Tab-separated table of C-alpha atoms in Angstrom:
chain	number	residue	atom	x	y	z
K	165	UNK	CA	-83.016	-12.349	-17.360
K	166	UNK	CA	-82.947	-15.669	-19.054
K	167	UNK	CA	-82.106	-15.986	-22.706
K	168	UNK	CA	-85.078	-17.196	-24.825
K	169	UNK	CA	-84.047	-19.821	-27.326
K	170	UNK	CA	-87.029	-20.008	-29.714
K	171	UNK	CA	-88.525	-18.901	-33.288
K	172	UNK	CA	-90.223	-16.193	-33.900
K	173	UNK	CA	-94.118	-16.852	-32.547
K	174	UNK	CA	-95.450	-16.379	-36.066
K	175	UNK	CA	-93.843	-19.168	-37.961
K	176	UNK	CA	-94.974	-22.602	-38.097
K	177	UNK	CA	-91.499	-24.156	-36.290
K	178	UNK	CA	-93.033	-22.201	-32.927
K	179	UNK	CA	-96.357	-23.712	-33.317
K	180	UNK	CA	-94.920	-27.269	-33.460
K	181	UNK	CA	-93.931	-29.258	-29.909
K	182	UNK	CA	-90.801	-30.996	-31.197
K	183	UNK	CA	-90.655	-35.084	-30.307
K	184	UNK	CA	-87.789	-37.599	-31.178
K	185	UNK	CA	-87.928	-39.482	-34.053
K	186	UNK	CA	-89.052	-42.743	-33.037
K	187	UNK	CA	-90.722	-46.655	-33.854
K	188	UNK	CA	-92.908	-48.869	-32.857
K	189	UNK	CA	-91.269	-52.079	-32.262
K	190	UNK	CA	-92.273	-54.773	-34.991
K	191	UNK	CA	-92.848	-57.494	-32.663
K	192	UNK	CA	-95.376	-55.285	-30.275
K	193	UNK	CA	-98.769	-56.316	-31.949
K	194	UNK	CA	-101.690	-53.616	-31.254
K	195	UNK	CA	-101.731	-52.461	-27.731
K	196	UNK	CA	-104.684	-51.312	-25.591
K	197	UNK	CA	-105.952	-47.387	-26.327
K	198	UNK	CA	-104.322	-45.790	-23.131
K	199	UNK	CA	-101.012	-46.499	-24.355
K	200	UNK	CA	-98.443	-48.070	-27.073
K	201	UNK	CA	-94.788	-48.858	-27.199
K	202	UNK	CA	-92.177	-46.570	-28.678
K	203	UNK	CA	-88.454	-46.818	-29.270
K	204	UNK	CA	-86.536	-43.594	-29.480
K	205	UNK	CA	-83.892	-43.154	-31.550
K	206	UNK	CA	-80.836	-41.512	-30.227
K	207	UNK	CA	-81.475	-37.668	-28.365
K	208	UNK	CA	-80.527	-35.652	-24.737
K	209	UNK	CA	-82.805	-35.516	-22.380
K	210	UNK	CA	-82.832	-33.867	-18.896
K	211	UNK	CA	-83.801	-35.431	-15.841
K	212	UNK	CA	-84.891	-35.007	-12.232
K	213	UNK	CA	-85.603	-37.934	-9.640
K	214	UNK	CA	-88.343	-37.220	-6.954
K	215	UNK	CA	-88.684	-39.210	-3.932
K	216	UNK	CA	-91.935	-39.543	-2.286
K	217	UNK	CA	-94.483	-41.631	-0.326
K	218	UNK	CA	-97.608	-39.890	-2.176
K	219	UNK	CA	-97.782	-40.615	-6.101
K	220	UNK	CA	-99.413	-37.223	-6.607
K	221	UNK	CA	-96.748	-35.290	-5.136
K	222	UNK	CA	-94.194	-37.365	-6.812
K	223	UNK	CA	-95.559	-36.752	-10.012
K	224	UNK	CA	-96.685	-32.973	-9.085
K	225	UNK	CA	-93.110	-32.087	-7.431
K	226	UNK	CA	-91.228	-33.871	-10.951
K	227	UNK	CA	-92.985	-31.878	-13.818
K	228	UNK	CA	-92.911	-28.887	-11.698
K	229	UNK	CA	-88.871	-29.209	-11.232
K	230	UNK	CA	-88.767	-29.884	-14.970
K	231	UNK	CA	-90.897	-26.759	-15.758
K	232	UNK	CA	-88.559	-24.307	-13.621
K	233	UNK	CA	-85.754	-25.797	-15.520
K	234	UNK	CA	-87.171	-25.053	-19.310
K	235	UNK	CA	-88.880	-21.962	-18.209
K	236	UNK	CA	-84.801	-20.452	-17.377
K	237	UNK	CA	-83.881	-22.357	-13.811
K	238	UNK	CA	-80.831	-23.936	-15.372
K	239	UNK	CA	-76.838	-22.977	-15.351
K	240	UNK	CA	-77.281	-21.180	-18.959
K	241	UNK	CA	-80.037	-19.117	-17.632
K	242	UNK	CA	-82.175	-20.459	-20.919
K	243	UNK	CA	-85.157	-20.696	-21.470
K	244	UNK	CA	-86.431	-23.869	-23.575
K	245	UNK	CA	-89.019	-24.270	-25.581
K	246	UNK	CA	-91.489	-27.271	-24.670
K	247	UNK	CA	-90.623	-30.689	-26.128
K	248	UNK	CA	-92.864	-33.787	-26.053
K	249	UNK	CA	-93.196	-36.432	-24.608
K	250	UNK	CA	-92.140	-36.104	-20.485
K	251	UNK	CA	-91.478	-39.280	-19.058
K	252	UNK	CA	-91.582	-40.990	-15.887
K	253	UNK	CA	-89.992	-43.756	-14.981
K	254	UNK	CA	-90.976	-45.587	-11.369
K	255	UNK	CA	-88.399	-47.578	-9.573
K	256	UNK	CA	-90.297	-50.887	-8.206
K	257	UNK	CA	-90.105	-51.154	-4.783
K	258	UNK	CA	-92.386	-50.981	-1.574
K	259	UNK	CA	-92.074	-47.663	-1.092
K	260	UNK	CA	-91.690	-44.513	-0.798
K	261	UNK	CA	-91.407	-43.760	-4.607
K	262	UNK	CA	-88.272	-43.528	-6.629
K	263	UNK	CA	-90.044	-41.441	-9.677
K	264	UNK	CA	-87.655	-40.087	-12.530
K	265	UNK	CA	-89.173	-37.432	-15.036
K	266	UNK	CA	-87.600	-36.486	-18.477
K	267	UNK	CA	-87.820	-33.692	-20.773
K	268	UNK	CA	-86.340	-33.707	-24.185
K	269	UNK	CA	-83.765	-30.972	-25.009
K	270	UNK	CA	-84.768	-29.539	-28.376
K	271	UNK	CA	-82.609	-30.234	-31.470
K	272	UNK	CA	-81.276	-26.510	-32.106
K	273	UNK	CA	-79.957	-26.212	-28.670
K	274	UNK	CA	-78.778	-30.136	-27.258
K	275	UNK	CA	-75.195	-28.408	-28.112
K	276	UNK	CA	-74.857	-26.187	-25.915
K	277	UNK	CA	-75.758	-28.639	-22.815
């Protein structure tokens, strides 16, 4: 059974998704609604890289690799709690697609990766 690393349910830390601290870059000027530009400050993340010819498998077969791995799929056997944001990162190319997802390791536990 995989260890569950997370506050008790009742307490306002376990209602919070965690995110890295980060800034917008001074120079970026307002960007368009769907999306703005972030620097991250320093943090461990964990990774998978999907290769596919379909963008919605790609993206379907990363988060679901990432999900296995917080939900206790991992060499601790630990479960981790939910962290925000989960990138992607596509390598250009013609194809098929070189798609890397990431997943923040929370704060109380980045140690013991």
């Amino acid at each position: 059974m995989a260890e569950v690393l997370q506050p008790d349910p009742g307490t306002a830390e376990a209602q919070a998704v965690e995110t890295p601290g980060w800034k917008a870059p001074e120079d970026a000027g307002p960007q368009p609604g769907s999306y703005e530009i972030r620097h991250y400050g320093p943090a461990k993340w964990v990774s998978t890289s999907v290769e596919s010819m379909d963008w919605d498998s790609a993206i379907q077969t990363g988060f679901t690799k990432l999900n296995s791995y917080i939900q206790g799929k991992n060499e601790k056997e630990m479960k981790i709690k939910m962290t925000a944001p989960v990138t992607s990162y596509v390598e250009p190319g013609s194809g098929p697609f070189s798609l890397s997802m990431d997943s923040l390791v929370p704060k109380r536990i980045k140690n013991n990766f």
